[in-house]
Coordinates of C-alpha atoms in Angstrom, one line a residue:
X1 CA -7.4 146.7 15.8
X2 CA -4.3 148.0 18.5
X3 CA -1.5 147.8 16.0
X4 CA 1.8 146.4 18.1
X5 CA 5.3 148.0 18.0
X6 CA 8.5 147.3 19.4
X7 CA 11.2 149.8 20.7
X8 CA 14.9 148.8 19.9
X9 CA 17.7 150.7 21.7
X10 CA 21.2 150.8 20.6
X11 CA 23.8 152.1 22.5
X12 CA 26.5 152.4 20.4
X13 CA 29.8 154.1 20.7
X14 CA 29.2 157.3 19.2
X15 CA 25.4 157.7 19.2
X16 CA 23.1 156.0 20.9
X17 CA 20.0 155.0 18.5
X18 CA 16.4 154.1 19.4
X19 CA 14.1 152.7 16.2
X20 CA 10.1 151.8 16.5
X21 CA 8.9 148.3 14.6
X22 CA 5.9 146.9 14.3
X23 CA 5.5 143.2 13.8
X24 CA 6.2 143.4 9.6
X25 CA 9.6 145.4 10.8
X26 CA 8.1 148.2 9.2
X27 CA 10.4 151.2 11.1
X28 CA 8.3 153.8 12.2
X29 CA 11.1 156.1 13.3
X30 CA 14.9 156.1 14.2
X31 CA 16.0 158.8 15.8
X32 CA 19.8 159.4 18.0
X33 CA 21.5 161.5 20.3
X34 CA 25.6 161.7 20.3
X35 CA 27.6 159.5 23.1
X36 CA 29.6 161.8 24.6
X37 CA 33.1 160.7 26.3
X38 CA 35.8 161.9 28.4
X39 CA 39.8 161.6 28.9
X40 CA 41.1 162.8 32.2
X41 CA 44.8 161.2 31.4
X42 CA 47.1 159.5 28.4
X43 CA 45.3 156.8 26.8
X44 CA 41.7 157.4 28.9
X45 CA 38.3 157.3 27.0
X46 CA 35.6 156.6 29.8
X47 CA 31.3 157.4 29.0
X48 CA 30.4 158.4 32.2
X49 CA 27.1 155.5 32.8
X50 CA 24.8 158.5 34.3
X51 CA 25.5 160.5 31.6
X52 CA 24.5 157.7 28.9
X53 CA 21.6 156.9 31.0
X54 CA 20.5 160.6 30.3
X55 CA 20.7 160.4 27.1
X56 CA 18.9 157.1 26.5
X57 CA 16.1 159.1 28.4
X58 CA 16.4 161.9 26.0
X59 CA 15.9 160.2 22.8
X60 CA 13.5 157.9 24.2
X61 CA 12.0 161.1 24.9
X62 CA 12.7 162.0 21.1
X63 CA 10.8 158.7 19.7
X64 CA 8.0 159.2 21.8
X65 CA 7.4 162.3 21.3
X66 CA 7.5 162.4 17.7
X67 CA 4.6 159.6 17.8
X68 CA 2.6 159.3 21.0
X69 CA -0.6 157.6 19.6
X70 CA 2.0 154.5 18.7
X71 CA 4.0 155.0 21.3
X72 CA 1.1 154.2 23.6
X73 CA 1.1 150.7 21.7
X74 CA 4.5 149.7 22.6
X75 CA 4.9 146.1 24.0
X76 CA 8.4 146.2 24.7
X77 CA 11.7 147.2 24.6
X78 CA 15.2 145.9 23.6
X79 CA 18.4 146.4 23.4
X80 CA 21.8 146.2 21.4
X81 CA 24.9 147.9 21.1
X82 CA 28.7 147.5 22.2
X83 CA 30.1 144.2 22.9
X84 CA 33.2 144.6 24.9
X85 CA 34.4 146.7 27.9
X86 CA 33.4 146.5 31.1
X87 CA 31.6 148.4 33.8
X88 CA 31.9 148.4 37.8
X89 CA 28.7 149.3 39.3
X90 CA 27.5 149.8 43.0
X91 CA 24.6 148.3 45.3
X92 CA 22.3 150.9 44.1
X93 CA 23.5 150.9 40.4
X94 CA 26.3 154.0 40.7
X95 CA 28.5 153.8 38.4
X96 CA 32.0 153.4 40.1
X97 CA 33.8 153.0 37.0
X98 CA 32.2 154.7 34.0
X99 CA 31.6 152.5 30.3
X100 CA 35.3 151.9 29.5
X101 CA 35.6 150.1 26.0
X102 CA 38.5 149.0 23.8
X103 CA 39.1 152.7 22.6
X104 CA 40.4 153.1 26.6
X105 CA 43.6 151.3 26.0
X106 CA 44.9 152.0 29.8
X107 CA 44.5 148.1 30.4
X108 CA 46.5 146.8 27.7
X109 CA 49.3 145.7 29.7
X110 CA 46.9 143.7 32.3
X111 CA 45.9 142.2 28.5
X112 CA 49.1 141.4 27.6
X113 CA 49.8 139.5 31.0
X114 CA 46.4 137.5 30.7
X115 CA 47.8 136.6 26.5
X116 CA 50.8 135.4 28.1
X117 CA 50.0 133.8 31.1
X118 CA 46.0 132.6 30.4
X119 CA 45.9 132.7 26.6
X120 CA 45.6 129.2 25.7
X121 CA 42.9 128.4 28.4
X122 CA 40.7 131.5 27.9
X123 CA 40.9 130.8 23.5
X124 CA 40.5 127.4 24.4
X125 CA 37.4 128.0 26.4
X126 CA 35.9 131.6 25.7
X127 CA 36.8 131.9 21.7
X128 CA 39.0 135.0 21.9
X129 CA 42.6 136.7 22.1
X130 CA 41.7 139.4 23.0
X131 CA 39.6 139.5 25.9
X132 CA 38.4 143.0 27.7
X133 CA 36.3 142.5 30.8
X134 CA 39.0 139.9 32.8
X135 CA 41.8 142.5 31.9
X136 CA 40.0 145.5 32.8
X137 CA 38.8 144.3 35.9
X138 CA 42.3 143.6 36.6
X139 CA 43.4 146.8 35.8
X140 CA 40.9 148.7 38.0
X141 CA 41.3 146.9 40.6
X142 CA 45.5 147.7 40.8
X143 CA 44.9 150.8 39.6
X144 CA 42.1 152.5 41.5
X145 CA 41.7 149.2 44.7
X146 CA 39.5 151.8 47.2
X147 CA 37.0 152.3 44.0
X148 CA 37.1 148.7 43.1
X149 CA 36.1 147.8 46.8
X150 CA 32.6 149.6 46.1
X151 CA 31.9 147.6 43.4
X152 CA 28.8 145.0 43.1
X153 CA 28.6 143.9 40.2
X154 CA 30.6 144.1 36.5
X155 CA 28.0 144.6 34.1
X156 CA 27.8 145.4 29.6
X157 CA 25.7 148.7 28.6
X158 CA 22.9 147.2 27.9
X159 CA 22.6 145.4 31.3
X160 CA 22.9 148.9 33.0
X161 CA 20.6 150.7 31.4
X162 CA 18.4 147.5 31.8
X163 CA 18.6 147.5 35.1
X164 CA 18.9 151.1 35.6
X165 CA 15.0 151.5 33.4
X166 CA 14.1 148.7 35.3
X167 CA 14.9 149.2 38.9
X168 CA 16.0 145.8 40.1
X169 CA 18.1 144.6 42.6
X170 CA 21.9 144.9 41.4
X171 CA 22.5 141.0 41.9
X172 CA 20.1 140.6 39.4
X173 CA 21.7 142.4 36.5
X174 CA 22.3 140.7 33.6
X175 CA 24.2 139.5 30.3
X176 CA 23.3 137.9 27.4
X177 CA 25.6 135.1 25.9
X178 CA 26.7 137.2 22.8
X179 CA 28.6 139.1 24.8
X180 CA 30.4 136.3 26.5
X181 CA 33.1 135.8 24.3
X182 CA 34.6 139.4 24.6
X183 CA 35.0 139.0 29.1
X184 CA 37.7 136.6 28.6
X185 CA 35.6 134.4 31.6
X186 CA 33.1 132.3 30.3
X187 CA 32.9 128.9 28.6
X188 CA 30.9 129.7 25.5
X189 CA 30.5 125.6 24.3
X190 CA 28.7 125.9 27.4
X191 CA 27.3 129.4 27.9
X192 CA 28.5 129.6 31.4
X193 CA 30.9 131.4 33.4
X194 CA 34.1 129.6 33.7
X195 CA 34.8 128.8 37.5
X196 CA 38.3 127.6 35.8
X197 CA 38.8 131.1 34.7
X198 CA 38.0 132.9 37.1
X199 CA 40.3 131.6 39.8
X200 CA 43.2 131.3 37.4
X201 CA 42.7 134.9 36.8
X202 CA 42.2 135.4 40.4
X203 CA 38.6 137.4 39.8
X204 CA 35.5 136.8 42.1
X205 CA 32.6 135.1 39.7
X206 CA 30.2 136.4 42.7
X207 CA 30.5 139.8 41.2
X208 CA 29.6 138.9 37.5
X209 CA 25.8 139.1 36.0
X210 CA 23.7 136.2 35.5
X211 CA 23.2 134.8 32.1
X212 CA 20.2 134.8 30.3
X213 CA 18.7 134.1 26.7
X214 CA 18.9 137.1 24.5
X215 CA 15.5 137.4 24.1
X216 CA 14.4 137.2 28.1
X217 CA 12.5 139.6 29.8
X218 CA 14.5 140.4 32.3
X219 CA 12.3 143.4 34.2
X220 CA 9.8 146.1 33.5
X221 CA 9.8 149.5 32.8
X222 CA 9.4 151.4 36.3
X223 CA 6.9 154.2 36.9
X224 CA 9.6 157.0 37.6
X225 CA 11.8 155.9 34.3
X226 CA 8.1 155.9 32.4
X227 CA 6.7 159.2 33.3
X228 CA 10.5 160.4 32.7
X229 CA 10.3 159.6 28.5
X230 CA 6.2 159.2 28.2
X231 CA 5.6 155.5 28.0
X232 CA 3.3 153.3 30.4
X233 CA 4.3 151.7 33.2
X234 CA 5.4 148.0 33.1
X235 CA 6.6 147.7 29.9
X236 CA 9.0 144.6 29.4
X237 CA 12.6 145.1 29.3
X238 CA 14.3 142.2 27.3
X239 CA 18.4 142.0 27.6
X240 CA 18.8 141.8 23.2
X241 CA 22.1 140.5 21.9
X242 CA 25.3 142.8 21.2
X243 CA 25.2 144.9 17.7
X244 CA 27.3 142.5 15.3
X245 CA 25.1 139.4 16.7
X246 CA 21.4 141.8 16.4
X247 CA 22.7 142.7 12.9
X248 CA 23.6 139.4 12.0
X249 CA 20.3 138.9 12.7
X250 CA 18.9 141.7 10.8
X251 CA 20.5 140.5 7.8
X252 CA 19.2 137.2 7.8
X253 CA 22.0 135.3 9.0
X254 CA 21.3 131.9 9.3
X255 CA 22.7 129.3 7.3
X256 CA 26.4 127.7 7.5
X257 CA 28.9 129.8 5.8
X258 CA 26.9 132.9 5.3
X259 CA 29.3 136.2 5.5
X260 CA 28.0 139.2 6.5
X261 CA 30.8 142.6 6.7
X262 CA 29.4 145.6 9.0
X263 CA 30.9 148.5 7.7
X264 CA 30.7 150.4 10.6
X265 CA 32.7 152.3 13.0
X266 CA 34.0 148.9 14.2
X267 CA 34.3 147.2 10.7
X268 CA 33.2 143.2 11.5
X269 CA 33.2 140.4 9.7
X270 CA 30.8 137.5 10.8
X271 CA 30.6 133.9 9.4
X272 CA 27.8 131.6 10.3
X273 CA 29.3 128.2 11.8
X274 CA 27.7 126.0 13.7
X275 CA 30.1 124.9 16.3
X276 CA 33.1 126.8 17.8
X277 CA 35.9 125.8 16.6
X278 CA 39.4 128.4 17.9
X279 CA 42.0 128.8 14.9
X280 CA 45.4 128.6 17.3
X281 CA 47.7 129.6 14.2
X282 CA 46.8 132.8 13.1
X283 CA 44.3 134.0 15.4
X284 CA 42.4 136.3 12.8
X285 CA 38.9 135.5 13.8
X286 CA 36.9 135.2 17.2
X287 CA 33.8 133.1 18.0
X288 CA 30.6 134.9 19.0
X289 CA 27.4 133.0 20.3
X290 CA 25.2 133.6 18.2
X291 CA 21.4 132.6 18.9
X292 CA 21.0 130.1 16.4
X293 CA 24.9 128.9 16.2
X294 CA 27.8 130.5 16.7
X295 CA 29.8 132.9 14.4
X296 CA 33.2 133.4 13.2
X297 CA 33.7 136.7 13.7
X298 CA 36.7 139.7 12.5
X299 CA 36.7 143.0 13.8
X300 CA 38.8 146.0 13.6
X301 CA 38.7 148.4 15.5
X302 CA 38.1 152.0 14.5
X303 CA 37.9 150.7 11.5
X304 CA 35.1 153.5 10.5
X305 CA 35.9 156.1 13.0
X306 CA 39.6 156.0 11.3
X307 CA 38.3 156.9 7.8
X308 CA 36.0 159.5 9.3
X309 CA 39.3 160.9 10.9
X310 CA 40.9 161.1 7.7
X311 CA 38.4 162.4 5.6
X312 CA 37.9 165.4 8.8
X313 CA 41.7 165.9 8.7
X314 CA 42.7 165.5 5.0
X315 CA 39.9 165.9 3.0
X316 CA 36.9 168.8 3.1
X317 CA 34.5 166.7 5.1
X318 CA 33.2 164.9 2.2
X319 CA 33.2 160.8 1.9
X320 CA 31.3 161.4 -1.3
X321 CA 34.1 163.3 -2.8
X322 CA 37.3 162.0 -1.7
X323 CA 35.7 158.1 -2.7
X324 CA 35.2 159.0 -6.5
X325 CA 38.4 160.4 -6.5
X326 CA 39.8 157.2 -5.2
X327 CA 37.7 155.1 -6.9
X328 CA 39.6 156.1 -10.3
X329 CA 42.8 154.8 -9.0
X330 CA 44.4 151.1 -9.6
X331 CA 44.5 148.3 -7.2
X332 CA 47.6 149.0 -5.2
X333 CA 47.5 152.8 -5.2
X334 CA 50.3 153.3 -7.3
X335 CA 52.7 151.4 -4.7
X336 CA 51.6 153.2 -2.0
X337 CA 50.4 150.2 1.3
X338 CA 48.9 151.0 4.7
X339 CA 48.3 149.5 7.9
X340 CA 44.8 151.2 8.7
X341 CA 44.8 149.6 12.3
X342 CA 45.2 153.3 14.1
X343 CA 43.1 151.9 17.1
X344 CA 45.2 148.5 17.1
X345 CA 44.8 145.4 16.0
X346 CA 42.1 142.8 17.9
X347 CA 42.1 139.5 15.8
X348 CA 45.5 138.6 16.2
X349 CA 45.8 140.8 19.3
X350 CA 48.6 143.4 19.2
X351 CA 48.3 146.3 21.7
X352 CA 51.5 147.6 20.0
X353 CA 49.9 148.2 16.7
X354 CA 49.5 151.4 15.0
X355 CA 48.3 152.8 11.5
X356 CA 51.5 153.9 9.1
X357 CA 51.6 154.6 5.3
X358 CA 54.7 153.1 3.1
X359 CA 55.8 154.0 0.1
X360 CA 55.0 157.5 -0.5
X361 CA 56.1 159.7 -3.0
X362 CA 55.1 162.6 -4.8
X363 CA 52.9 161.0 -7.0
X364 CA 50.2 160.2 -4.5
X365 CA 47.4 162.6 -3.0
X366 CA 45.0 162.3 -0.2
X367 CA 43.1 160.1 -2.5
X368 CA 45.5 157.6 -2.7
X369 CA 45.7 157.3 1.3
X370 CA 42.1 157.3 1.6
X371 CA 41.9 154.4 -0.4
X372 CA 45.4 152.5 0.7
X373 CA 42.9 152.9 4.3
X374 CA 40.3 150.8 2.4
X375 CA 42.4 148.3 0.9
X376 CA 44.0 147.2 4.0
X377 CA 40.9 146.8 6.1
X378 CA 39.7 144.3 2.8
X379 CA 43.2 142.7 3.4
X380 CA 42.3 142.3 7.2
X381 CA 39.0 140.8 6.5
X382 CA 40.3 139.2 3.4
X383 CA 42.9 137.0 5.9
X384 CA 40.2 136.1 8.1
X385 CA 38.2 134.4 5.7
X386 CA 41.2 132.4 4.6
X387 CA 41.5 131.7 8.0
X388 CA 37.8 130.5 8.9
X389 CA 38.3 128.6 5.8
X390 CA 41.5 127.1 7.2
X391 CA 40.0 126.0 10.0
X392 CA 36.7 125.1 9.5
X393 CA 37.8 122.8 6.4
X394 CA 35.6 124.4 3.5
X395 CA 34.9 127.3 1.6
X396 CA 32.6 129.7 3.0
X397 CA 29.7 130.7 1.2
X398 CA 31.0 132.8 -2.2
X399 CA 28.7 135.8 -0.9
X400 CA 29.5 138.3 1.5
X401 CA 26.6 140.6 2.4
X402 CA 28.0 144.5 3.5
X403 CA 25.9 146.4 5.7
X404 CA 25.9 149.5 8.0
X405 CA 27.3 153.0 6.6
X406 CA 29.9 151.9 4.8
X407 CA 27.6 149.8 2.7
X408 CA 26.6 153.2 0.7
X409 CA 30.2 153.2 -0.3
X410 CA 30.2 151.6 -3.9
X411 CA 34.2 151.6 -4.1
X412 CA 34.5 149.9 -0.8
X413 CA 31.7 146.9 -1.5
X414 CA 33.9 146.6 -5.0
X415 CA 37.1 146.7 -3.3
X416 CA 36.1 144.0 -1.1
X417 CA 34.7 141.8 -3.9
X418 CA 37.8 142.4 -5.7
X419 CA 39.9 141.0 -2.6
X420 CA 38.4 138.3 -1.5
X421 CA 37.2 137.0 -5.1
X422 CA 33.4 136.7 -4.0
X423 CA 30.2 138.7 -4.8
X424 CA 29.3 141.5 -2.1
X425 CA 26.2 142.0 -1.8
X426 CA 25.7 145.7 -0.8
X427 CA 22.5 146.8 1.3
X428 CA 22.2 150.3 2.0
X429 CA 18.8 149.7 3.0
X430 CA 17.4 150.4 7.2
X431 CA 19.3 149.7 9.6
X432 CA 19.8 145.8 10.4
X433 CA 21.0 146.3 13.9
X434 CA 18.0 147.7 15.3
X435 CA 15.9 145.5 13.0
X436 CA 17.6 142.5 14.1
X437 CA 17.1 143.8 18.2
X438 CA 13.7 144.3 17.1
X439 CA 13.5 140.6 16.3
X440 CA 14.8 139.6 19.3
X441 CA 12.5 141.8 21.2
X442 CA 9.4 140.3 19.8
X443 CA 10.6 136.9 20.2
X444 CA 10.8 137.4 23.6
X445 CA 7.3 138.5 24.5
X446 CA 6.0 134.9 22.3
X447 CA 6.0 136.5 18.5
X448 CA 8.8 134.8 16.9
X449 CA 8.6 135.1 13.2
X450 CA 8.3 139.1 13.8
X451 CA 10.2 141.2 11.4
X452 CA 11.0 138.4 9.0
X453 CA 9.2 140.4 5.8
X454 CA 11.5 143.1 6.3
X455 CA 14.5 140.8 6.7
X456 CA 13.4 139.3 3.5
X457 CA 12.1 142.5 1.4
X458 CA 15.7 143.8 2.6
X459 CA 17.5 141.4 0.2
X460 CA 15.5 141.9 -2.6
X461 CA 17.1 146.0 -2.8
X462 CA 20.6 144.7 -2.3
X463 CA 23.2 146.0 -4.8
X464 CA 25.7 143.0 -6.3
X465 CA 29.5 143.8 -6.9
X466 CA 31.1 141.2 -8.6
X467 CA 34.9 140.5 -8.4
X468 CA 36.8 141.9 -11.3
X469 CA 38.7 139.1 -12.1
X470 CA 41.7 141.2 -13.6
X471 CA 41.8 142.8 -10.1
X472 CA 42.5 139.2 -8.5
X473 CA 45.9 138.2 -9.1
X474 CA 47.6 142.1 -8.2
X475 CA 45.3 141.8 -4.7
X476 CA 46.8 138.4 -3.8
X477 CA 49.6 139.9 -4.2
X478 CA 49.5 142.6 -2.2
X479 CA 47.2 140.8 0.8
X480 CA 50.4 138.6 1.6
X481 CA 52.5 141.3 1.8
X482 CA 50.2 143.4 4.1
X483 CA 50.4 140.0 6.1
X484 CA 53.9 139.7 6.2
X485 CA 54.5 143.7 6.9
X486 CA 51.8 143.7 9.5
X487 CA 53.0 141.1 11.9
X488 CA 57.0 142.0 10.8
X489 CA 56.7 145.4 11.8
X490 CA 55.7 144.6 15.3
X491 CA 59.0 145.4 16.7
X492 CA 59.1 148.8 15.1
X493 CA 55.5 149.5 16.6
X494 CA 56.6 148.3 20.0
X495 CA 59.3 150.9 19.4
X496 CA 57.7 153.8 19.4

């Protein structure tokens, strides 16, 4: 009997990942290629989209040519990966802009201007402070107005390479609704594009991508793109839901209050709520659609690439060194506080924000500013959960479920239980992102309950940290103050 798989592409920031499932989500492979970049000028960090298209090809090539009898079985192919930028493509899909995401801060000012003039209309309607595709198309257009004139349509990743494996007509690229939130344009009660918006902001709605479920086939693989990675003609293409919505997925995240903390490059935390509801006092969380609710959602950014920085540039390369060092020292590292946010802070929005240590003194070793890092991203996510709970009017579930890298890390899943006074549950297990795309794939060629033993056998390997309740008074403690010292010390950002 044919056996059926499913291919699940993730283009993420740093690699871009392909993994096989069959209908159990039993992962037949995942293999990656790096996402290169490029900076031409202060604050600049561009993927070119030909150059990320090439590499999709690659390790497409990569997965299929490590198993060609299965890979003659696949039924389709999904996708997942980063959830806001923006990208300015042509009538024949050339890339006028290049992938420009939050780590290319050149529009920050254009964001600023939107806070202050739009804010209250775009939280009101799209879920977020921080929006990137309104301000970024606003940017490019001042900045670079011949370019902009070329442009088509403003597309995500995953609806260029879609369209680009695909080969239709540029005014029928696409977007899926869990990445409405982030373009700053949309209604997302709704899971429209706000006409509202759009003219306020002064940006032509003609030029943005139709809307579709995640799990819709949007087009087919095309003959030249098939022969170029060994795969048969025709294959369906369906548009798949950002990474922090397809590993919400992966996890199992389905029922109100559920937590779930990606510790990944872009540390995320995500709270299952079933309406959208904007917290106008503190900002700390965004709403993401989500494709059986909506979710509160957290994220900061760089918050993995930062401690991969550090341990590159003060340590010897090893996470598994420098964290049992750390792990041996007390809550507060002997009075030594951080503000880990080197890539800024999202949720509340602050483009003036940067990462600082306080307190040092000769007592304290790269160990203890490796874990001061760790502590304050479980302070960030720590204030958003009060926040969520603030809002929403109850407790969220007492369970937080940690997955991606991170998750491996047993100081950082005990940190966090610590912090927030709940049980992480830690699984280090697969990879949920691609497992939830895969999900989302097969639901969308009529298989719906695909992957749901893996979801399942997943939680029965999970690893439980349970907060140390000696821990919890000196960590309330401290999270108020990283509050107070991270807003307070705006000013002194701004000054630099």
């Amino acid at each position: 009997m044919k056996r059926m798989w499913m291919m699940a592409v993730d283009l993420g920031t740093s690699y871009i990942k392909i993994g096989i499932y069959d209908r159990d989500g039993a992962s037949l492979c995942i293999v990656q290629e790096p996402a290169g970049s490029y900076s031409d000028e202060t604050g600049a960090y561009v993927q070119s989209g030909e150059m990320l298209y090439e590499t999709v090809l690659r390790c497409m090539r990569k997965a299929v040519g490590a198993y060609p009898q299965q890979a003659s079985e696949i039924e389709a192919i999904v996708f997942t990966g980063q959830m806001a930028g923006f990208m300015g493509v042509g009538k024949n899909w050339e890339d006028i802009t290049g992938w420009s995401c939050s780590l290319d801060t050149r529009y920050l000012g254009w964001a600023e201007k939107i806070r202050s003039e739009s804010g209250e209309l775009i939280g009101g309607l799209c879920g977020t402070s921080a929006p990137l595709m309104a301000p970024k198309i606003l940017w490019f257009s001042q900045a670079f107005p011949e370019k902009a004139k070329k442009i088509e349509k403003y597309v995500m990743l995953n609806g260029y390479i879609l369209g680009r494996l695909g080969g239709i007509p540029v005014e029928e690229a696409a977007i899926d609704p869990s990445l409405l939130t982030w373009s700053g344009l949309a209604d997302i009660r709704k899971g429209e594009w706000s006409a509202a918006i759009s003219e306020a902001l002064g940006i032509d709605a003609g030029k943005l991508p139709r809307i579709v479920p995640s799990d819709h086939i949007c087009a087919f693989l095309t003959d030249k793109a098939a022969k170029a990675v060994g795969l048969r003609t025709g294959i369906p293409l369906v548009i798949g839901a950002g990474d922090k919505v397809a590993g919400c997925t992966g996890a199992g995240l389905k029922e109100e209050g559920e937590m779930v903390f990606e510790a990944s490059s872009y540390g995320a935390l995500s709270c299952f709520v079933s309406d959208f509801i904007k917290n106008r006092i503190h900002d700390e969380y965004d709403c993401l659609i989500h494709p059986d609710g909506y979710l509160a959602h957290k994220y900061i950014p760089g918050s993995g690439i930062t401690l991969k920085w550090f341990i590159d540039s003060f340590g010897d390369g090893s996470f598994e060194k420098m964290e049992k060092l750390a792990e041996s020292l007390p809550p507060g590292c002997a009075g030594l506080m951080a503000i880990g946010l080197l890539g800024g802070s999202a949720m509340p929005f602050d483009s003036s924000q940067k990462g600082m240590w306080m307190g040092a003194g000769y007592v304290h070793k790269p160990e203890h500013f490796y874990r001061a890092l760790l502590e304050s991203f479980c302070y960030d996510i720590a204030l958003s959960i009060d926040s969520i709970e603030e809002t929403y009017g109850s407790r969220p579930s007492g369970r937080i479920l940690m997955i991606g890298g991170g998750a491996q890390s047993g100081i950082w899943g005990q940190m966090l239980a610590d912090v927030t006074g709940r049980c992480v549950r830690r699984r280090n297990a697969g990879n949920t992102t691609l497992l939830g795309a895969a999900a989302i794939g097969y639901r969308g060629i009529g298989m719906a309950d695909s992957c749901e033993a893996a979801i399942e056998e997943g939680k029965e390997r999970e690893v439980i940290c349970k907060p140390n309740a000696e821990n919890a008074p000196e960590y309330e403690v401290f999270k108020k103050r990283y509050a107070r010292y991270r807003s307070g010390l705006h000013e002194y950002f701004a000054g630099l």
